[in-house]
Tab-separated table of C-alpha atoms in Angstrom:
chain	number	residue	atom	x	y	z
A	1	MET	CA	23.646	-46.474	0.541
A	2	ALA	CA	23.744	-44.918	4.042
A	3	ARG	CA	25.590	-47.941	5.298
A	4	ALA	CA	28.082	-47.638	2.634
A	5	ILE	CA	28.777	-43.845	3.522
A	6	LEU	CA	28.882	-44.789	7.075
A	7	LEU	CA	31.661	-47.424	6.469
A	8	ALA	CA	33.453	-44.931	4.258
A	9	HIS	CA	33.601	-42.313	7.204
A	10	ARG	CA	35.451	-45.005	9.059
A	11	GLY	CA	38.358	-44.333	6.435
A	12	VAL	CA	38.784	-40.735	7.339
A	13	GLY	CA	42.363	-39.998	8.219
A	14	LEU	CA	43.332	-43.138	6.893
A	15	THR	CA	42.908	-43.223	3.210
A	16	HIS	CA	44.835	-39.813	1.805
A	17	PRO	CA	45.738	-39.130	-0.805
A	18	ASN	CA	43.068	-41.696	-1.845
A	19	PRO	CA	39.586	-41.218	-1.571
A	20	THR	CA	37.427	-42.579	1.386
A	21	VAL	CA	35.207	-45.419	0.176
A	22	GLY	CA	32.581	-47.866	1.582
A	23	ALA	CA	31.007	-50.900	-0.079
A	24	ILE	CA	28.625	-53.394	0.738
A	25	VAL	CA	27.309	-56.449	-1.072
A	26	VAL	CA	23.488	-57.047	-0.728
A	27	LYS	CA	21.887	-60.535	-1.396
A	28	ASN	CA	18.252	-61.543	-0.759
A	29	ASP	CA	17.946	-58.289	1.311
A	30	ARG	CA	20.799	-58.756	3.590
A	31	ALA	CA	24.535	-57.900	3.592
A	32	ALA	CA	26.736	-60.663	2.652
A	33	GLY	CA	29.804	-58.722	2.588
A	34	GLU	CA	31.391	-55.057	3.382
A	35	GLY	CA	34.288	-53.180	3.638
A	36	PHE	CA	36.015	-49.592	3.726
A	37	HIS	CA	39.300	-48.368	2.062
A	38	THR	CA	42.302	-47.462	4.302
A	39	TYR	CA	45.530	-46.518	2.345
A	40	ALA	CA	47.928	-49.024	4.655
A	41	GLY	CA	44.982	-51.643	3.870
A	42	LYS	CA	45.826	-51.156	0.303
A	43	LYS	CA	42.599	-53.187	-0.920
A	44	HIS	CA	39.820	-51.192	-2.165
A	45	ALA	CA	36.321	-51.299	-0.355
A	46	GLU	CA	34.783	-52.783	-3.319
A	47	ILE	CA	37.499	-55.773	-3.029
A	48	LEU	CA	36.969	-56.271	0.454
A	49	ALA	CA	33.176	-56.504	0.494
A	50	LEU	CA	33.473	-59.096	-2.585
A	51	GLU	CA	35.862	-61.173	-0.774
A	52	GLN	CA	33.611	-61.053	2.377
A	53	ALA	CA	30.670	-62.195	0.504
A	54	GLY	CA	32.530	-64.973	-1.484
A	55	SER	CA	30.176	-66.922	-3.827
A	56	GLU	CA	27.107	-64.706	-2.587
A	57	ALA	CA	28.348	-61.961	-4.640
A	58	ARG	CA	27.067	-63.552	-7.749
A	59	GLY	CA	23.787	-62.001	-8.520
A	60	ALA	CA	24.052	-59.471	-5.649
A	61	THR	CA	23.754	-55.834	-5.571
A	62	LEU	CA	26.969	-53.822	-4.902
A	63	TYR	CA	26.271	-50.351	-2.928
A	64	LEU	CA	29.410	-48.012	-2.806
A	65	ASN	CA	29.631	-44.260	-2.495
A	66	LEU	CA	31.908	-43.571	-5.068
A	67	GLU	CA	32.246	-44.896	-8.844
A	68	PRO	CA	34.638	-48.099	-8.675
A	69	CYS	CA	38.440	-47.541	-10.359
A	70	CYS	CA	38.947	-48.738	-13.811
A	71	HIS	CA	42.793	-48.208	-13.692
A	72	THR	CA	45.721	-50.034	-12.317
A	73	GLY	CA	47.361	-48.264	-9.681
A	74	ARG	CA	48.628	-49.785	-6.091
A	75	THR	CA	45.809	-52.354	-6.895
A	76	GLY	CA	43.755	-53.680	-10.123
A	77	PRO	CA	40.871	-52.249	-11.449
A	78	CYS	CA	37.889	-53.082	-9.289
A	79	THR	CA	35.463	-52.853	-12.287
A	80	ARG	CA	37.222	-56.225	-13.398
A	81	ALA	CA	36.812	-57.464	-9.696
A	82	ILE	CA	33.206	-56.774	-9.969
A	83	ILE	CA	32.763	-58.164	-13.417
A	84	GLU	CA	34.307	-61.417	-12.684
A	85	ALA	CA	32.447	-61.779	-8.956
A	86	GLY	CA	29.200	-62.014	-11.155
A	87	VAL	CA	27.563	-58.943	-9.395
A	88	LYS	CA	24.335	-58.165	-11.144
A	89	ARG	CA	23.906	-54.451	-10.138
A	90	VAL	CA	26.018	-51.393	-9.012
A	91	VAL	CA	24.558	-48.617	-6.687
A	92	ALA	CA	26.704	-45.877	-6.625
A	93	ALA	CA	26.319	-42.308	-4.842
A	94	MET	CA	28.624	-40.446	-7.518
A	95	GLU	CA	31.079	-40.348	-10.166
A	96	ASP	CA	34.867	-40.474	-9.813
A	97	PRO	CA	35.800	-36.605	-9.653
A	98	ASN	CA	38.829	-37.106	-11.514
A	99	LEU	CA	38.388	-35.633	-14.777
A	100	LYS	CA	40.487	-38.523	-16.218
A	101	VAL	CA	38.469	-41.272	-15.023
A	102	ALA	CA	34.689	-39.871	-14.174
A	103	GLY	CA	32.255	-42.166	-15.772
A	104	ARG	CA	34.720	-44.818	-17.244
A	105	GLY	CA	33.998	-47.236	-14.656
A	106	PHE	CA	30.551	-47.172	-14.759
A	107	ARG	CA	30.598	-47.662	-18.788
A	108	GLU	CA	32.661	-50.496	-18.259
A	109	LEU	CA	30.245	-52.135	-15.935
A	110	ARG	CA	27.343	-51.510	-18.205
A	111	LYS	CA	29.369	-52.618	-21.123
A	112	ALA	CA	29.548	-55.937	-19.186
A	113	GLY	CA	25.844	-56.283	-18.894
A	114	ILE	CA	25.648	-55.000	-15.151
A	115	GLU	CA	22.837	-52.659	-14.181
A	116	VAL	CA	24.151	-49.569	-12.813
A	117	CYS	CA	22.265	-46.961	-10.776
A	118	VAL	CA	24.083	-43.347	-9.671
A	119	GLY	CA	23.365	-40.466	-7.679
A	120	VAL	CA	21.616	-42.156	-4.577
A	121	ARG	CA	22.771	-40.072	-1.527
A	122	GLU	CA	24.799	-38.010	-4.012
A	123	GLN	CA	25.183	-34.761	-2.072
A	124	ASP	CA	26.272	-36.785	1.132
A	125	ALA	CA	28.948	-38.562	-0.837
A	126	LYS	CA	30.306	-35.437	-2.539
A	127	ARG	CA	30.673	-33.737	0.658
A	128	LEU	CA	32.814	-36.567	2.218
A	129	ASN	CA	35.449	-36.518	-0.665
A	130	GLU	CA	35.234	-32.798	-1.337
A	131	ALA	CA	38.962	-32.466	-0.368
A	132	PHE	CA	39.973	-35.348	-2.877
A	133	ALA	CA	37.814	-33.618	-5.766
A	134	LYS	CA	39.287	-30.127	-5.114
A	135	TRP	CA	42.890	-31.590	-5.023
A	136	ILE	CA	42.592	-34.261	-7.873
A	137	ARG	CA	41.353	-31.677	-10.288
A	138	THR	CA	43.428	-28.602	-9.161
A	139	GLY	CA	46.385	-29.937	-7.592
A	140	MET	CA	45.440	-27.541	-4.788
A	141	PRO	CA	44.254	-28.384	-1.221
A	142	PHE	CA	40.709	-27.969	-0.189
A	143	VAL	CA	40.858	-25.053	2.470
A	144	THR	CA	38.284	-24.627	5.240
A	145	LEU	CA	38.284	-21.439	7.240
A	146	LYS	CA	37.394	-22.256	11.097
A	147	SER	CA	37.094	-19.466	13.633
A	148	ALA	CA	35.087	-19.203	16.924
A	149	LEU	CA	33.520	-15.896	17.842
A	150	THR	CA	30.663	-13.923	19.961
A	151	LEU	CA	27.449	-13.163	18.891
A	152	ASP	CA	28.581	-9.474	17.925
A	153	GLY	CA	31.088	-11.197	15.707
A	154	GLN	CA	34.359	-10.831	17.655
A	155	ILE	CA	37.141	-13.460	17.885
A	156	ALA	CA	39.006	-11.770	20.770
A	157	ALA	CA	38.378	-9.454	23.852
A	158	ARG	CA	41.272	-7.165	22.186
A	159	ARG	CA	43.806	-7.406	19.513
A	160	GLY	CA	46.693	-9.261	20.792
A	161	SER	CA	44.948	-11.180	23.458
A	162	THR	CA	43.601	-14.773	23.926
A	163	THR	CA	40.486	-15.346	24.567
A	164	TRP	CA	38.384	-18.701	25.213
A	165	ILE	CA	35.025	-18.217	23.393
A	166	THR	CA	33.200	-21.518	22.742
A	167	SER	CA	32.240	-24.374	24.806
A	168	PRO	CA	34.298	-27.835	25.317
A	169	GLU	CA	31.620	-29.348	22.813
A	170	SER	CA	32.616	-26.998	20.066
A	171	ARG	CA	36.106	-27.399	20.635
A	172	GLU	CA	35.846	-31.274	20.644
A	173	GLU	CA	34.313	-30.735	17.332
A	174	VAL	CA	37.400	-28.493	15.920
A	175	HIS	CA	39.584	-31.563	16.884
A	176	ARG	CA	37.197	-33.937	14.868
A	177	LEU	CA	37.653	-31.098	11.847
A	178	ARG	CA	41.681	-31.408	12.582
A	179	HIS	CA	41.539	-35.071	12.239
A	180	ALA	CA	39.835	-35.094	8.835
A	181	SER	CA	42.520	-32.355	7.381
A	182	ASP	CA	46.120	-33.001	6.184
A	183	ALA	CA	47.241	-29.677	7.375
A	184	LEU	CA	46.703	-26.997	9.670
A	185	LEU	CA	47.604	-23.460	8.635
A	186	THR	CA	47.932	-20.105	10.616
A	187	GLY	CA	49.832	-17.019	10.656
A	188	ILE	CA	52.694	-16.141	12.948
A	189	GLY	CA	50.297	-13.590	14.876
A	190	THR	CA	48.335	-16.366	16.152
A	191	VAL	CA	51.598	-18.081	17.089
A	192	LEU	CA	53.034	-15.163	19.204
A	193	VAL	CA	49.828	-14.331	21.035
A	194	ASP	CA	48.535	-17.987	21.753
A	195	ASN	CA	51.511	-20.047	21.562
A	196	PRO	CA	49.195	-22.915	20.390
A	197	ARG	CA	50.064	-26.490	20.001
A	198	MET	CA	48.307	-26.999	16.824
A	199	THR	CA	47.808	-30.580	16.953
A	200	ASP	CA	44.972	-33.197	16.523
A	201	ARG	CA	43.761	-34.228	19.950
A	202	SER	CA	40.865	-35.952	18.824
A	203	GLY	CA	42.436	-39.387	19.737
A	204	LEU	CA	41.300	-40.858	16.496
A	205	PRO	CA	43.715	-42.794	14.111
A	206	ARG	CA	45.621	-41.191	11.237
A	207	ARG	CA	47.887	-42.572	8.472
A	208	ARG	CA	49.907	-39.276	8.301
A	209	PRO	CA	50.523	-36.659	11.164
A	210	LEU	CA	48.669	-33.348	11.029
A	211	VAL	CA	51.201	-30.899	9.147
A	212	ARG	CA	51.592	-27.666	11.111
A	213	ALA	CA	52.019	-24.950	8.551
A	214	ILE	CA	52.525	-21.215	9.644
A	215	VAL	CA	52.722	-17.900	7.354
A	216	ASP	CA	55.699	-15.884	9.048
A	217	SER	CA	57.119	-13.244	6.377
A	218	LYS	CA	59.717	-11.719	8.335
A	219	LEU	CA	60.664	-15.223	10.585
A	220	ARG	CA	59.711	-14.098	13.873
A	221	MET	CA	58.899	-17.596	15.009
A	222	PRO	CA	60.315	-18.158	18.514
A	223	SER	CA	62.762	-21.048	18.814
A	224	GLY	CA	61.126	-21.685	22.152
A	225	SER	CA	57.693	-21.714	21.038
A	226	THR	CA	55.420	-24.995	21.736
A	227	ILE	CA	55.165	-25.597	18.076
A	228	VAL	CA	59.231	-25.735	17.593
A	229	LYS	CA	59.776	-27.562	20.871
A	230	SER	CA	57.245	-30.180	19.613
A	231	CYS	CA	58.327	-30.625	16.244
A	232	ASN	CA	58.661	-34.047	14.676
A	233	GLU	CA	59.521	-33.276	11.207
A	234	ASP	CA	55.553	-31.906	10.665
A	235	VAL	CA	56.137	-28.027	10.983
A	236	ILE	CA	56.824	-25.822	7.813
A	237	VAL	CA	57.304	-22.258	8.123
A	238	PHE	CA	56.794	-20.092	5.034
A	239	THR	CA	58.654	-16.962	5.018
A	240	THR	CA	60.120	-14.322	2.625
A	241	GLN	CA	63.435	-14.309	4.478
A	242	LYS	CA	66.556	-15.913	3.084
A	243	LEU	CA	67.096	-19.558	4.236
A	244	THR	CA	70.794	-18.680	5.291
A	245	SER	CA	69.877	-16.250	7.679
A	246	ALA	CA	70.623	-16.940	11.367
A	247	LYS	CA	67.018	-17.139	12.124
A	248	ALA	CA	66.198	-19.754	9.666
A	249	ALA	CA	69.254	-21.805	10.494
A	250	ARG	CA	67.810	-21.942	14.137
A	251	LEU	CA	64.689	-23.238	12.876
A	252	ILE	CA	66.099	-25.864	10.746
A	253	ASN	CA	68.456	-26.954	13.352
A	254	SER	CA	65.138	-27.487	15.302
A	255	GLY	CA	63.691	-29.835	12.836
A	256	VAL	CA	61.603	-27.208	11.308
A	257	GLU	CA	61.456	-27.205	7.423
A	258	VAL	CA	61.782	-23.549	6.263
A	259	ILE	CA	60.617	-22.351	2.640
A	260	CYS	CA	61.203	-19.139	1.121
A	261	ILE	CA	58.183	-17.908	-1.027
A	262	ARG	CA	58.154	-14.396	-2.016
A	263	GLY	CA	54.949	-12.602	-2.693
A	264	ARG	CA	53.976	-8.727	-3.315
A	265	LYS	CA	54.675	-5.968	-0.663
A	266	GLY	CA	56.909	-8.421	1.290
A	267	ARG	CA	54.362	-10.616	1.823
A	268	VAL	CA	54.478	-14.891	1.439
A	269	GLY	CA	52.563	-15.785	-1.605
A	270	LEU	CA	49.289	-17.522	-0.258
A	271	ARG	CA	48.565	-19.427	-3.547
A	272	ALA	CA	52.430	-20.730	-3.879
A	273	VAL	CA	52.023	-21.872	-0.130
A	274	LEU	CA	48.747	-24.053	-1.055
A	275	ARG	CA	50.698	-25.261	-4.225
A	276	VAL	CA	53.535	-26.365	-2.167
A	277	LEU	CA	51.181	-28.261	0.005
A	278	GLY	CA	49.265	-30.044	-2.918
A	279	ARG	CA	52.367	-30.971	-4.637
A	280	ARG	CA	53.200	-32.925	-1.051
A	281	GLU	CA	49.753	-34.829	-1.515
A	282	ILE	CA	48.195	-32.326	1.219
A	283	LEU	CA	44.402	-32.726	-0.066
A	284	SER	CA	42.947	-30.647	2.819
A	285	VAL	CA	43.753	-27.641	4.798
A	286	ILE	CA	42.107	-26.170	8.024
A	287	LEU	CA	42.934	-22.465	8.583
A	288	GLU	CA	42.808	-21.516	12.134
A	289	ALA	CA	44.333	-17.896	11.805
A	290	GLY	CA	43.603	-14.239	13.112
A	291	SER	CA	41.960	-11.280	11.389
A	292	GLU	CA	44.751	-10.609	8.993
A	293	LEU	CA	45.618	-13.989	7.260
A	294	ASN	CA	41.881	-14.954	7.244
A	295	GLY	CA	41.033	-11.568	5.373
A	296	ALA	CA	44.243	-12.094	3.094
A	297	MET	CA	43.170	-16.016	2.113
A	298	LEU	CA	39.422	-14.338	1.464
A	299	ASP	CA	41.006	-11.553	-0.553
A	300	THR	CA	42.676	-14.042	-2.647
A	301	ASN	CA	39.805	-16.496	-2.952
A	302	LEU	CA	41.561	-19.247	-1.601
A	303	VAL	CA	38.924	-20.346	0.975
A	304	ASP	CA	36.470	-22.878	-0.333
A	305	LYS	CA	34.416	-23.475	2.993
A	306	MET	CA	33.749	-21.895	6.211
A	307	ILE	CA	32.516	-23.007	9.524
A	308	LEU	CA	32.221	-20.370	12.340
A	309	PHE	CA	31.084	-21.448	15.948
A	310	TYR	CA	29.124	-18.965	17.594
A	311	ALA	CA	28.927	-18.648	21.165
A	312	PRO	CA	25.999	-17.099	22.957
A	313	ARG	CA	28.073	-14.312	24.320
A	314	ILE	CA	28.524	-10.617	23.803
A	315	LEU	CA	31.827	-8.723	24.109
A	316	GLY	CA	30.997	-5.242	22.958
A	317	THR	CA	33.860	-3.329	23.212
A	318	SER	CA	36.135	-5.519	21.026
A	319	ASP	CA	37.150	-5.004	17.439
A	320	VAL	CA	38.518	-8.142	16.405
A	321	PRO	CA	36.493	-9.469	13.328
A	322	VAL	CA	37.037	-12.949	11.733
A	323	ALA	CA	38.750	-11.379	8.643
A	324	ARG	CA	40.479	-7.918	7.986
A	325	ARG	CA	39.725	-7.563	4.360
A	326	GLN	CA	41.687	-5.128	1.858
A	327	ALA	CA	39.273	-5.718	-0.836
A	328	ARG	CA	36.670	-2.914	-1.146
A	329	ASP	CA	35.103	-3.533	-4.182
A	330	THR	CA	31.307	-4.781	-3.041
A	331	ASN	CA	31.652	-7.234	-6.280
A	332	ARG	CA	34.330	-9.096	-4.591
A	333	ILE	CA	32.472	-9.811	-1.302
A	334	PRO	CA	32.620	-13.792	-0.971
A	335	ILE	CA	29.163	-14.985	-0.262
A	336	LEU	CA	28.389	-18.493	1.423
A	337	THR	CA	26.011	-20.746	0.043
A	338	ASN	CA	24.488	-24.250	0.772
A	339	ILE	CA	24.600	-22.971	4.604
A	340	SER	CA	23.997	-25.397	7.193
A	341	LEU	CA	23.244	-24.861	11.108
A	342	HIS	CA	24.837	-27.142	14.038
A	343	ARG	CA	24.461	-27.254	17.399
A	344	PHE	CA	27.419	-28.030	19.811
A	345	GLY	CA	26.476	-27.756	23.363
A	346	PRO	CA	25.434	-24.199	24.104
A	347	ASP	CA	27.057	-22.889	20.801
A	348	PHE	CA	25.782	-23.153	17.356
A	349	ALA	CA	28.081	-23.149	14.064
A	350	VAL	CA	27.232	-22.134	10.544
A	351	GLU	CA	28.526	-23.870	7.753
A	352	GLY	CA	28.892	-22.893	4.160
A	353	TYR	CA	30.661	-22.974	1.157
A	354	PHE	CA	32.420	-20.378	-1.152
A	355	HIS	CA	33.224	-22.841	-4.172
A	356	ASP	CA	31.720	-25.882	-5.666
A	357	VAL	CA	34.972	-27.976	-6.164
A	358	TYR	CA	32.752	-30.299	-8.535
A	359	GLY	CA	32.052	-27.264	-10.996
A	360	ASN	CA	28.289	-27.250	-10.392
A	361	ARG	CA	27.776	-23.909	-9.241
């Protein structure tokens, strides 16, 4: 199963809006065939592994990180191919999180006399496809809040300033996170202060460009910003302003897509932003923003996961926290669970979840 999950990881950035899947056919204690899914390759991981195994698939065991499909989409059902290949046993890490499908594939295999074992390395498999699970169940993307901060909890030396906090090793990991995401979301404040590129510079292959989304209620986005100048139909600005305004026209003429979403008190409705992205098959969003947008996303309970990169530094005089929250009710304070720690050079990262997208919490 470890090999199947490792194969599935090779499809990160290449499968969306499909899940990442790896499969391996084992016969007489050796690998007879293996494969991993990519959207462009069309064939599912199970089919690739079975084709490579050929006649050795008969009587073999098939390991895969996700329940095989049992319906016709861009391809035929994998369950039928598994049955026809004469596979004796299927070992899967988890059920399909799609509530319309979950368990049906396994039932078809068992009905055909194939032994089915489910739950091996389940947590690893669930983490791999958590964005797909959130999107396929709710139509909303999985949101990860990422921030870099000092040991005393500050993300900048002072408000309105740019401060490099973490190490090159942490920044390299951030680009891997961007590579695994469909969109990067930030606020206009970050754009005005940092003039960032907001790009995936991991160097890893991806099927679709990283969508760069900016929440900009008053449409203050400068036409000369790095984001606008590098726009290649991958930049969306969400605003409350009319699309007929001169500001909107300048951005639209530069290739930026401007979407008007009205919320409360003149602010962009953040839940509506995520709905728009979800309808565009954006499964995952990485939130790299300042205190205000981070706080608003937390207040509206829209963050699923948080990764905080801590550098071994103390600012001491700053007052720029990860999030400025408006909610004062202590019962609404979000609590991270399933926390894990990671080291990146001199830094460490705290990773945890606010929501279980599989509905187990």
